[in-house]
XYZ file of C-alpha atoms in Angstrom:
767
model
C 15.641 159.000 36.250
C 17.523 162.282 36.438
C 20.665 162.389 34.402
C 23.860 162.540 36.422
C 26.346 165.266 35.689
C 29.602 164.026 34.314
C 32.375 164.672 36.776
C 35.673 162.888 37.135
C 36.647 160.885 40.164
C 39.785 162.455 41.324
C 42.494 161.963 43.897
C 45.054 164.470 45.157
C 48.322 165.158 46.911
C 49.706 168.316 48.436
C 53.059 169.972 48.110
C 55.260 170.641 51.111
C 56.659 173.954 52.116
C 58.334 174.839 55.377
C 60.658 177.232 57.067
C 61.614 174.592 59.601
C 64.861 172.817 58.918
C 63.328 169.538 59.990
C 60.609 169.707 57.375
C 60.369 169.191 53.680
C 60.876 171.906 51.144
C 58.547 172.483 48.244
C 61.450 172.946 45.849
C 61.459 170.211 43.273
C 65.192 170.475 42.879
C 65.606 168.940 46.317
C 67.033 165.411 46.494
C 64.338 162.982 45.376
C 64.593 160.863 48.506
C 63.220 163.747 50.567
C 60.156 164.266 48.409
C 57.108 162.516 49.718
C 54.032 163.543 47.818
C 53.698 164.712 44.291
C 52.823 168.312 43.580
C 49.817 168.987 41.489
C 50.705 169.696 37.915
C 49.402 173.234 38.213
C 52.171 174.072 40.644
C 54.696 173.410 37.915
C 53.004 174.676 34.779
C 55.751 176.300 32.757
C 55.201 179.796 31.428
C 58.705 180.470 30.178
C 59.621 181.372 26.627
C 60.784 177.779 26.112
C 57.381 176.316 26.847
C 56.706 175.162 23.287
C 57.646 171.949 21.553
C 60.765 172.279 19.467
C 60.129 173.210 15.855
C 62.611 170.525 14.921
C 60.175 167.868 16.102
C 57.065 167.896 13.914
C 54.317 165.642 15.199
C 53.608 162.192 13.890
C 50.519 162.171 11.706
C 47.922 159.443 11.381
C 44.801 160.053 9.313
C 45.286 163.759 9.810
C 45.546 163.450 13.592
C 48.545 164.778 15.462
C 49.746 162.234 17.996
C 51.958 164.790 19.710
C 49.013 167.127 20.120
C 46.520 164.463 21.170
C 44.857 166.822 23.622
C 41.457 165.205 23.386
C 42.757 162.192 25.241
C 41.075 162.221 28.659
C 44.361 161.752 30.503
C 46.626 163.922 28.365
C 49.404 165.603 30.267
C 49.882 169.320 30.473
C 53.627 169.731 30.340
C 56.706 167.627 29.826
C 60.181 168.705 30.851
C 62.738 165.971 30.299
C 65.791 167.980 29.372
C 68.061 166.174 31.781
C 66.851 162.812 30.553
C 67.363 163.762 26.925
C 70.946 164.862 27.460
C 72.066 161.822 29.420
C 70.329 159.086 27.470
C 72.798 156.545 26.213
C 70.368 155.235 23.638
C 69.561 158.570 22.046
C 66.440 158.680 19.928
C 65.052 155.389 21.209
C 64.675 156.612 24.781
C 63.533 160.086 23.783
C 60.968 158.708 21.368
C 59.597 156.365 23.950
C 59.136 159.180 26.459
C 57.814 161.535 23.798
C 55.130 159.075 22.805
C 53.928 159.075 26.380
C 53.222 162.789 26.506
C 49.677 162.149 25.353
C 49.124 159.582 28.086
C 49.731 161.727 31.154
C 48.630 160.315 34.530
C 47.916 156.961 32.892
C 51.676 156.465 32.776
C 53.484 155.435 35.962
C 57.209 155.946 36.507
C 59.531 155.183 39.371
C 63.256 154.810 39.872
C 65.217 152.057 41.599
C 68.967 151.478 41.556
C 69.723 153.649 38.536
C 66.867 152.190 36.517
C 63.753 153.904 35.315
C 60.612 151.785 35.532
C 57.455 152.725 33.701
C 54.150 151.188 32.781
C 51.078 152.286 30.865
C 47.913 151.404 32.783
C 45.950 150.580 29.605
C 48.509 148.037 28.475
C 47.147 144.540 27.862
C 50.210 143.298 29.712
C 48.821 144.004 33.145
C 51.260 144.905 35.929
C 54.331 144.752 33.718
C 57.187 147.210 33.983
C 59.407 148.079 31.045
C 62.912 148.660 32.376
C 65.526 150.903 30.783
C 68.987 150.898 32.289
C 70.567 154.134 31.148
C 73.715 153.782 33.178
C 73.884 157.297 34.604
C 75.804 158.178 37.695
C 73.886 159.034 40.869
C 73.912 162.799 40.298
C 72.493 162.447 36.799
C 69.928 159.981 38.043
C 68.706 162.420 40.667
C 68.414 165.184 38.074
C 66.430 162.946 35.773
C 64.261 161.785 38.631
C 63.516 165.392 39.635
C 62.137 166.055 36.144
C 60.040 162.908 36.229
C 58.819 163.808 39.697
C 57.851 167.286 38.576
C 55.847 166.184 35.580
C 54.594 162.670 36.162
C 53.953 162.848 39.914
C 56.448 160.132 40.642
C 57.617 158.886 44.036
C 60.627 156.741 44.708
C 59.302 153.483 46.116
C 61.474 150.754 47.632
C 60.253 147.186 47.305
C 58.861 147.004 50.816
C 56.635 149.975 49.969
C 55.310 148.383 46.810
C 51.764 148.442 48.147
C 51.803 152.235 47.720
C 52.751 152.274 44.037
C 49.905 154.116 42.278
C 49.263 151.586 39.518
C 48.955 148.601 41.817
C 45.293 147.510 41.826
C 43.364 147.008 45.035
C 43.324 143.252 44.577
C 47.084 143.162 44.220
C 47.507 145.402 47.241
C 45.424 142.951 49.251
C 47.531 140.122 47.851
C 50.685 141.799 49.119
C 49.187 142.575 52.499
C 48.714 138.837 52.968
C 52.514 138.432 53.220
C 53.040 137.132 49.709
C 55.432 139.823 48.533
C 58.113 137.287 47.486
C 55.632 135.740 45.057
C 54.811 139.188 43.660
C 58.487 139.891 43.147
C 58.948 136.569 41.407
C 56.018 137.284 39.107
C 57.377 140.716 38.256
C 60.844 139.370 37.579
C 59.371 136.801 35.219
C 57.387 139.415 33.321
C 60.361 141.777 33.169
C 62.398 139.062 31.521
C 59.667 138.646 28.937
C 59.817 142.364 28.221
C 63.598 142.351 27.946
C 63.399 139.564 25.393
C 60.996 141.472 23.197
C 62.055 143.627 20.278
C 61.398 147.335 20.603
C 58.562 147.271 18.059
C 56.863 144.423 19.930
C 57.001 146.413 23.155
C 55.380 149.417 21.513
C 52.689 147.263 19.977
C 51.880 145.763 23.373
C 51.857 149.089 25.175
C 49.923 151.024 22.535
C 47.782 148.570 20.568
C 45.552 151.360 19.259
C 48.260 152.452 16.802
C 49.350 150.457 13.783
C 53.054 150.093 14.518
C 54.619 149.416 11.143
C 58.392 149.590 10.896
C 57.985 152.777 8.888
C 55.885 154.296 11.634
C 58.435 153.252 14.245
C 61.076 155.060 12.241
C 58.934 158.177 11.974
C 58.400 158.126 15.715
C 62.115 157.827 16.367
C 62.994 160.668 14.037
C 60.177 163.125 14.543
C 59.221 162.884 18.201
C 62.650 163.469 19.686
C 62.466 165.807 22.643
C 65.122 168.510 22.769
C 66.390 170.266 25.852
C 63.613 172.320 27.486
C 60.938 170.703 25.315
C 57.352 170.931 26.586
C 53.930 169.809 25.476
C 51.925 172.619 23.947
C 48.544 172.470 25.630
C 48.125 174.357 28.935
C 47.131 172.277 31.901
C 43.954 174.268 32.503
C 42.653 173.342 29.066
C 43.568 169.700 29.460
C 41.881 169.509 32.836
C 38.696 170.962 31.390
C 38.611 168.049 28.946
C 39.230 165.324 31.513
C 35.665 164.673 32.608
C 34.928 160.990 32.983
C 31.450 159.521 33.371
C 30.918 156.211 35.116
C 29.552 153.724 32.593
C 30.105 150.701 34.781
C 32.219 149.587 37.720
C 35.133 148.493 35.552
C 36.051 152.008 34.415
C 36.024 153.493 37.894
C 38.963 155.838 38.363
C 40.009 157.696 41.487
C 42.780 160.132 40.748
C 45.010 161.535 43.445
C 44.611 165.247 44.219
C 46.515 167.620 46.430
C 45.707 170.051 49.178
C 47.854 172.133 51.505
C 47.663 171.277 55.193
C 49.198 173.331 57.946
C 51.733 171.361 59.923
C 51.100 172.899 63.312
C 48.020 174.503 64.806
C 47.505 175.067 68.500
C 50.749 176.997 68.922
C 50.377 177.313 72.671
C 50.923 173.613 73.317
C 54.429 172.976 74.605
C 54.534 169.433 73.228
C 54.715 170.835 69.689
C 57.866 172.826 70.329
C 59.817 173.793 68.355
C 56.807 175.146 66.495
C 56.632 175.408 62.742
C 54.485 177.381 60.327
C 55.194 174.915 57.526
C 52.679 173.163 55.302
C 52.686 169.670 53.887
C 50.925 167.468 51.310
C 47.817 165.608 52.409
C 46.178 163.308 49.884
C 42.523 163.038 49.084
C 40.352 161.397 46.451
C 36.851 162.347 45.403
C 33.964 161.128 43.284
C 31.550 163.746 41.941
C 29.641 161.399 39.651
C 26.373 161.916 41.493
C 26.786 165.557 42.394
C 23.987 168.033 41.810
C 23.692 171.593 43.077
C 22.845 171.603 46.767
C 24.365 168.196 47.382
C 26.630 167.626 50.412
C 30.254 166.558 50.701
C 30.719 163.217 52.460
C 34.257 162.792 53.785
C 35.545 159.388 54.856
C 38.531 159.743 57.166
C 40.941 156.949 56.212
C 42.465 156.726 59.691
C 45.641 154.850 60.557
C 46.296 153.414 57.110
C 47.174 154.300 53.538
C 44.181 156.077 52.045
C 44.264 153.975 48.882
C 42.925 151.066 50.907
C 39.672 153.010 51.387
C 39.093 153.776 47.681
C 36.631 150.882 47.149
C 34.185 152.773 49.363
C 33.857 155.421 46.654
C 32.735 152.636 44.343
C 30.546 150.653 46.695
C 29.852 150.844 50.385
C 28.528 153.553 52.641
C 30.229 156.584 51.060
C 28.964 155.597 47.628
C 25.486 154.941 49.001
C 25.318 158.294 50.778
C 26.663 160.230 47.794
C 24.177 158.563 45.461
C 21.233 159.124 47.808
C 22.006 162.795 48.479
C 23.488 163.860 45.105
C 26.692 164.493 46.985
C 30.443 164.250 46.521
C 32.259 161.307 48.105
C 35.742 161.981 49.481
C 38.506 159.843 50.977
C 40.855 161.972 53.087
C 44.196 160.566 54.181
C 45.437 161.090 57.742
C 48.707 162.902 58.356
C 51.711 160.566 58.723
C 50.034 157.749 56.764
C 50.131 156.666 53.132
C 52.225 159.371 51.503
C 51.009 162.271 53.660
C 54.208 162.740 55.622
C 55.043 166.287 56.735
C 58.610 165.561 57.844
C 61.685 164.082 56.141
C 61.811 161.146 58.542
C 59.872 159.503 61.347
C 62.272 160.175 64.184
C 60.630 160.797 67.532
C 61.146 164.595 67.435
C 59.583 164.732 63.982
C 56.569 162.710 65.120
C 55.576 165.383 67.624
C 52.973 166.750 65.193
C 51.244 163.360 65.001
C 48.351 163.923 67.383
C 44.631 163.519 67.012
C 43.958 167.208 67.594
C 46.319 168.205 64.781
C 44.700 165.698 62.419
C 41.233 166.931 63.387
C 42.339 170.425 62.421
C 43.471 169.045 59.039
C 39.993 167.703 58.343
C 38.404 170.964 59.432
C 40.780 172.996 57.276
C 39.986 170.753 54.317
C 36.280 171.541 54.575
C 36.984 175.269 54.748
C 39.391 175.462 51.825
C 39.035 172.618 49.323
C 38.276 173.378 45.674
C 37.255 170.300 43.703
C 38.661 169.956 40.234
C 35.965 170.494 37.620
C 33.723 172.256 40.142
C 35.789 175.395 40.632
C 32.772 177.595 39.841
C 30.866 176.297 42.860
C 31.258 177.168 46.519
C 31.634 173.725 48.056
C 33.313 174.850 51.246
C 31.933 174.583 54.751
C 29.812 176.014 56.230
C 28.079 177.077 52.987
C 27.898 173.436 51.885
C 26.804 170.600 54.163
C 29.722 168.388 55.214
C 29.220 164.936 56.702
C 31.996 162.755 58.091
C 32.329 158.990 58.296
C 34.999 156.817 59.873
C 35.513 153.316 61.212
C 37.545 152.179 64.244
C 40.151 154.842 65.115
C 38.684 156.950 62.319
C 35.247 156.318 63.826
C 36.325 157.894 67.099
C 38.044 160.605 65.075
C 34.871 161.749 63.293
C 32.953 161.623 66.584
C 35.500 164.047 68.029
C 35.271 166.077 64.826
C 31.557 166.645 65.346
C 32.180 167.804 68.916
C 35.225 169.942 68.096
C 34.092 171.480 64.793
C 30.258 171.441 64.828
C 30.015 174.508 62.568
C 32.013 172.814 59.793
C 30.773 169.210 59.872
C 27.012 169.190 60.084
C 26.893 165.509 61.013
C 29.142 162.480 61.366
C 28.809 158.700 61.568
C 31.142 156.972 64.009
C 31.325 153.288 63.111
C 33.046 151.044 65.667
C 34.494 154.245 67.049
C 36.929 153.639 69.915
C 36.012 156.811 71.746
C 37.448 155.748 75.136
C 41.240 155.547 75.258
C 42.372 152.716 77.566
C 45.954 151.829 78.528
C 45.481 148.164 79.488
C 42.809 146.956 77.090
C 42.564 143.319 78.201
C 38.851 143.416 77.375
C 39.664 143.244 73.658
C 39.307 139.443 73.637
C 36.197 139.228 75.812
C 33.708 139.403 72.890
C 35.551 136.424 71.397
C 34.930 134.529 74.629
C 31.255 135.550 74.640
C 30.360 135.001 70.985
C 32.921 132.458 69.747
C 32.152 128.726 69.406
C 32.031 127.476 73.027
C 33.944 124.253 72.386
C 36.684 126.100 70.527
C 36.999 128.779 73.209
C 37.116 126.159 75.970
C 39.879 124.193 74.269
C 41.827 127.294 73.253
C 41.911 128.814 76.734
C 43.068 125.503 78.208
C 45.826 125.108 75.618
C 47.060 128.639 76.337
C 46.917 127.820 80.026
C 49.055 124.704 79.476
C 51.734 126.868 77.897
C 51.478 129.514 80.626
C 51.781 126.960 83.401
C 54.984 125.608 81.857
C 56.495 128.995 81.002
C 55.716 130.469 84.415
C 55.776 127.544 86.836
C 57.466 124.518 85.276
C 60.265 126.065 83.255
C 62.329 122.900 82.839
C 59.853 121.935 80.111
C 60.126 125.279 78.281
C 62.658 124.087 75.727
C 60.634 120.945 75.017
C 57.461 123.023 74.632
C 59.067 125.374 72.098
C 60.520 122.458 70.153
C 57.162 120.728 69.940
C 55.773 123.782 68.093
C 58.889 124.159 65.935
C 59.571 127.476 67.669
C 62.815 126.626 69.435
C 64.398 129.447 67.418
C 62.501 132.060 69.448
C 64.724 133.297 72.237
C 62.293 135.069 74.560
C 59.454 133.244 76.282
C 57.055 136.176 75.915
C 57.688 136.267 72.154
C 56.926 132.548 72.036
C 53.728 133.066 74.024
C 52.738 135.853 71.618
C 52.963 133.516 68.625
C 50.745 130.948 70.355
C 48.190 133.716 70.891
C 48.077 134.852 67.255
C 45.342 132.527 65.891
C 42.617 133.918 68.123
C 43.285 137.392 66.696
C 41.596 136.429 63.438
C 38.233 137.237 65.044
C 38.427 140.931 64.093
C 39.042 140.132 60.429
C 35.688 138.418 60.008
C 33.402 140.189 57.551
C 30.060 139.498 55.899
C 31.608 140.102 52.464
C 33.464 136.953 51.319
C 35.863 139.096 49.282
C 37.274 140.786 52.378
C 36.507 138.176 55.031
C 39.418 136.655 56.958
C 38.480 132.990 57.506
C 41.474 132.197 59.723
C 39.591 132.282 63.047
C 37.169 129.534 62.064
C 39.914 127.606 60.311
C 41.809 127.597 63.602
C 38.737 126.649 65.603
C 38.022 123.842 63.176
C 41.528 122.508 63.748
C 41.573 122.445 67.543
C 37.934 121.266 67.752
C 38.476 118.345 65.386
C 37.867 114.970 67.067
C 40.821 113.460 65.215
C 44.368 114.659 64.491
C 44.540 116.774 61.305
C 47.841 115.157 60.380
C 48.823 111.654 61.329
C 50.751 111.929 64.592
C 53.546 109.532 65.443
C 53.575 107.683 68.719
C 56.613 109.716 69.720
C 54.832 113.019 69.051
C 51.779 111.879 70.976
C 53.942 110.847 73.917
C 55.697 114.241 73.913
C 52.379 116.104 73.832
C 50.967 114.079 76.709
C 54.097 114.771 78.768
C 53.705 118.505 78.092
C 50.028 118.407 79.028
C 50.905 116.753 82.306
C 53.624 119.351 82.973
C 51.058 122.047 82.245
C 48.492 120.634 84.667
C 46.112 118.799 82.274
C 45.369 115.185 81.437
C 45.456 113.367 78.112
C 41.931 114.408 77.091
C 43.547 117.440 75.438
C 45.943 115.321 73.368
C 44.150 115.719 70.026
C 43.471 119.472 70.427
C 47.128 119.975 71.404
C 48.380 117.969 68.407
C 46.179 120.029 66.090
C 47.233 123.275 67.798
C 50.877 122.386 67.172
C 50.144 121.498 63.563
C 48.276 124.771 62.974
C 51.119 126.868 64.398
C 53.706 125.033 62.331
C 51.766 125.322 59.094
C 50.814 128.988 59.472
C 53.595 130.589 61.486
C 56.707 128.434 61.307
C 57.011 127.075 57.774
C 56.303 130.424 56.031
C 59.150 132.024 57.984
C 61.572 129.213 57.235
C 60.646 129.455 53.541
C 61.520 133.152 53.590
C 65.046 132.489 54.896
C 64.400 134.555 58.014
C 65.027 133.412 61.547
C 62.094 133.056 63.898
C 63.481 135.834 66.070
C 63.650 138.113 63.052
C 60.038 137.354 62.258
C 58.489 137.431 65.710
C 60.692 139.016 68.339
C 59.519 142.177 70.045
C 62.989 142.495 71.595
C 64.723 144.101 68.625
C 66.448 147.403 69.262
C 68.086 147.430 65.835
C 64.675 147.371 64.190
C 63.286 150.106 66.434
C 66.237 152.389 65.682
C 65.113 152.703 62.056
C 63.200 155.926 61.470
C 63.418 156.825 57.780
C 60.180 157.351 55.877
C 60.051 153.745 54.734
C 59.453 152.772 58.385
C 55.789 153.718 58.238
C 55.017 151.139 60.929
C 56.087 153.834 63.421
C 53.042 156.052 63.002
C 50.300 154.106 64.797
C 52.533 152.839 67.650
C 53.564 156.442 68.280
C 49.904 157.380 68.555
C 49.004 154.582 70.935
C 52.143 155.072 73.003
C 51.482 158.794 73.428
C 47.683 159.078 73.587
C 45.545 156.038 72.875
C 46.897 152.946 74.670
C 44.961 149.770 73.793
C 47.706 147.359 74.811
C 45.974 143.999 74.584
C 47.272 142.046 77.546
C 46.649 138.645 79.017
C 47.994 139.716 82.396
C 45.091 142.129 82.903
C 42.438 139.427 82.641
C 40.805 138.814 86.048
C 41.995 135.710 87.867
C 38.510 134.207 87.905
C 38.778 133.226 84.226
C 41.352 131.787 81.835
C 42.671 134.387 79.385
C 42.444 133.904 75.630
C 46.036 135.109 75.264
C 49.031 134.322 77.426
C 49.452 136.080 80.753
C 53.055 136.658 79.692
C 51.653 139.392 77.456
C 51.936 142.150 80.029
C 51.954 145.932 79.841
C 55.718 145.747 80.253
C 56.045 143.443 77.257
C 53.547 145.221 74.999
C 55.116 148.610 75.690
C 58.631 147.567 74.644
C 57.994 149.344 71.365
C 57.150 152.554 73.225
C 60.419 152.516 75.129
C 62.744 151.230 72.424
C 61.317 153.027 69.397
C 60.323 156.359 70.957
C 61.959 156.474 74.405
C 58.493 156.762 75.969
C 58.569 155.277 79.463
C 55.256 156.511 80.889
C 51.634 155.566 80.104
C 49.933 157.552 77.340
C 48.018 160.742 77.966
C 44.602 159.140 77.501
C 42.912 162.259 78.856
C 43.922 164.014 75.618
C 41.481 161.621 73.932
C 38.841 161.091 76.599
C 38.300 164.845 76.995
C 36.034 164.663 73.937
C 33.521 162.504 75.799
C 34.862 158.960 76.011
C 32.197 156.295 76.492
C 29.483 158.927 76.830
C 30.328 161.161 73.881
C 27.136 162.591 72.406
C 26.111 165.415 70.098
C 23.226 166.206 67.796
C 23.751 164.591 64.393
C 26.473 162.317 65.724
C 25.557 158.730 64.897
C 27.066 155.894 66.928
C 27.148 152.567 65.067
C 28.830 149.466 66.511
C 29.062 145.733 65.936
C 27.538 143.436 68.513
C 30.557 141.083 68.453
C 33.275 143.669 67.848
C 36.408 143.076 69.978
C 36.688 146.882 70.225
C 33.169 147.260 71.606
C 34.393 147.729 75.177
C 36.197 150.907 74.060
C 33.068 152.300 72.380
C 29.825 153.978 73.534
C 28.231 150.506 73.381
C 30.562 149.292 76.134
C 29.051 147.654 79.175
C 30.600 150.548 81.120
C 28.776 153.221 79.089
C 25.329 154.594 79.844
C 22.258 153.252 78.080
C 20.784 155.354 75.271
C 17.747 155.499 73.053
C 18.347 155.874 69.335
C 16.765 158.906 67.656
C 17.071 160.553 64.259
C 19.145 163.364 65.734
C 21.307 160.986 67.778
C 21.277 157.527 66.166
C 22.592 154.768 68.411
C 22.720 151.512 66.476
C 24.130 148.062 67.212
C 24.501 145.710 64.232
C 23.441 142.229 65.220
C 26.195 139.639 64.739
C 28.599 142.218 63.316
C 32.260 142.686 64.117
C 34.298 145.736 63.061
C 32.552 148.561 61.102
C 30.572 146.144 58.964
C 28.450 148.984 57.571
C 31.406 150.523 55.743
C 31.762 148.176 52.785
C 29.209 147.146 50.195
C 28.553 145.278 46.971
C 27.802 146.182 43.383
C 24.180 145.649 42.372
C 25.046 142.521 40.399
C 26.871 141.059 43.414
C 23.962 141.437 45.813
C 22.103 138.270 46.811
C 19.317 137.409 49.202
C 21.925 136.744 51.889
C 24.480 139.440 51.028
C 24.656 141.928 52.554
C 23.059 140.294 55.597
C 19.814 141.857 56.718
C 21.245 143.597 59.852
C 23.844 145.364 57.675
C 21.262 146.316 55.036
C 19.003 147.734 57.710
C 21.692 149.870 59.329
C 22.900 151.175 55.960
C 19.277 151.992 55.074
C 18.909 153.922 58.331
C 22.184 155.744 57.721
C 20.968 156.909 54.318
C 17.634 158.015 55.770
C 18.982 160.024 58.684
C 21.689 161.674 56.574
C 19.008 162.725 54.070
C 16.983 164.121 56.969
C 20.042 165.964 58.282
C 20.601 167.447 54.815
C 17.012 168.690 54.742
C 17.592 170.358 58.124
C 20.769 171.975 56.816
C 19.067 173.299 53.699
C 16.136 174.635 55.718
C 18.507 176.435 58.095
C 20.484 177.796 55.163
C 17.343 179.132 53.482
C 16.283 180.703 56.759
C 19.662 182.415 57.157
C 19.610 183.673 53.588
C 16.057 184.935 53.991
C 17.051 186.752 57.154
C 19.976 188.393 55.366
C 17.659 189.542 52.555
C 15.253 191.014 55.112
C 18.083 192.835 56.846
C 19.278 194.285 53.538
C 15.739 195.416 52.696
C 15.459 197.062 56.109
C 18.711 198.931 55.559
C 17.501 200.139 52.163
C 14.189 201.328 53.587
C 15.955 203.192 56.383
C 18.286 204.838 53.889
C 15.357 205.920 51.750
C 13.632 207.303 54.809
C 16.699 209.343 55.691
């Protein structure tokens, strides 16, 4: 087996710069709250005459090794400017020593600031996910100055609690934990661990954080006295040298590291479009991560577009899944590229409607094209890995799947091929068809009972309103003011269909849990005679007989257990949790309101409002008919003042259902609720799959099931399922074939250029 070159997995962020008053400035002295993505360390490498460590602070020695100059550490930092911190520290040497000790740890150390407290954690600490808190008691101005220094050097962002999922040190598993609405439990855990840290003596804390050093009391004293940073103190080793030493080889899955990198994106391209006025020539930070572990000369760059989410959620695909598989098979570089206005890649200081005007698919497509033309990968600076000299392939799922399909059509000279997985290439305003695959492929008994139960509620809410209050009370939802909000909650359980996945680690089992409840022949919980009588009265009011009594009792129980009790436990009201009629909420537009990004996109261009009212009258809908376009577009009107349907032609101009291009692969799931917005829709034309234009449907699959994967030791005879294995095998094969085509064309072009040069020489000689 050929030996892999040792390259570091890396991630990146870009620095903002703009001449538009509405945009961010690249100056680090700006108020920390306006800074969104960390600059790369190279942007702030100090070359001043004060760029050396103070002579008054000789390094701590251990066995002849200088701790302060521990430049062989793979994550050593290049520079450290903490002058403001040093001058305002109330605890003097203790605080300075602590920070000084960290200078050899670099990116492994995570800092952030909250309410005049500095939080920090070393990622190699045996005390996983613990913050050590130091309350220095500065005033707000001093805090901001200190934070600016930390931001400059340690790539820190200020993160409020509700943005905790974006904190760099939070592992994927914990991020998933938080996304499952268990943030209060995470907070409680952190508070408990913080108390443990507060109760520890300083020496104990150091021993826990840095177990590799023998922390005797004498050594603690030496650290305090000798590693005190003075004003304008810096680490001695230039960043360029440190970077050259930070090459990490994958030994196994556990030491996988994806470090954030930075790249400059232009805020505004097609200047002629009036919707982007006032125009700006500013730039902004767009994050990306890459893995060059398998790279060999001539290998491609495989870019996964992260789509409408924080890019960190896609990082597992560098480890396992389709990007990893393609990179390994082609000796390529795997990349995760974050989409503008998601994660931390915000180009504007807030998310007000005027500042969202640059959030369009065409602008984001230009970002991905610009990336391919300009990126320089750390550790591979001596190689030309830009398009079109290097083969670039794109991959995306769902919105990102449509995105990379458009990318192939719009920028065919830069991206030699793309794979659109579950790509929603047809923008649709009223997308009532979303639930139709659930009707077709779901358990028949469950679907029959569910549609009837929804119909009971609809009949009462629309035609027999005197029972509305009794209906809400039966579900424990009497605290919901609006009937359409109530109907929305009753429709939630069926939405679990999309979350199904072949991988148990990411599968959402809620759909089948719900079906198991309403299909049970007996009540899940013992029902009182009074409850049974109430349910039968409601069934009669809704036009059904008592044969639905048990399904209705279990439906009520499921809603209470999963949607009512969790809200009551959180001390919120039901309206606060579930109401779409909430102008106060929609008026919020600071950067912490990152929920605004995708609704702005679907309100302006994409649509996909999943209604019950649009379902033809010849069938019962799977969601309430109270879920109308009017109701689902409240967010468009109240959050963005958009009162007209989206400009779907801005999306469908790329090809819609019938989009096609050489080396554009279309891959969809047979049971995907988004299938009717894809080229595998029943409204699209039939196609034959070829190597140049693959057209694949994964049997039994839901939403981009080809994207994720397993480690070798996790694979079983059943996992991944054979249809997924087969499609991933085909994807590897046709991408390898595409790469061969690219290399052959490149050799032909180079040969032609050599021939032309020889001809010129011969003509010159003849003259």
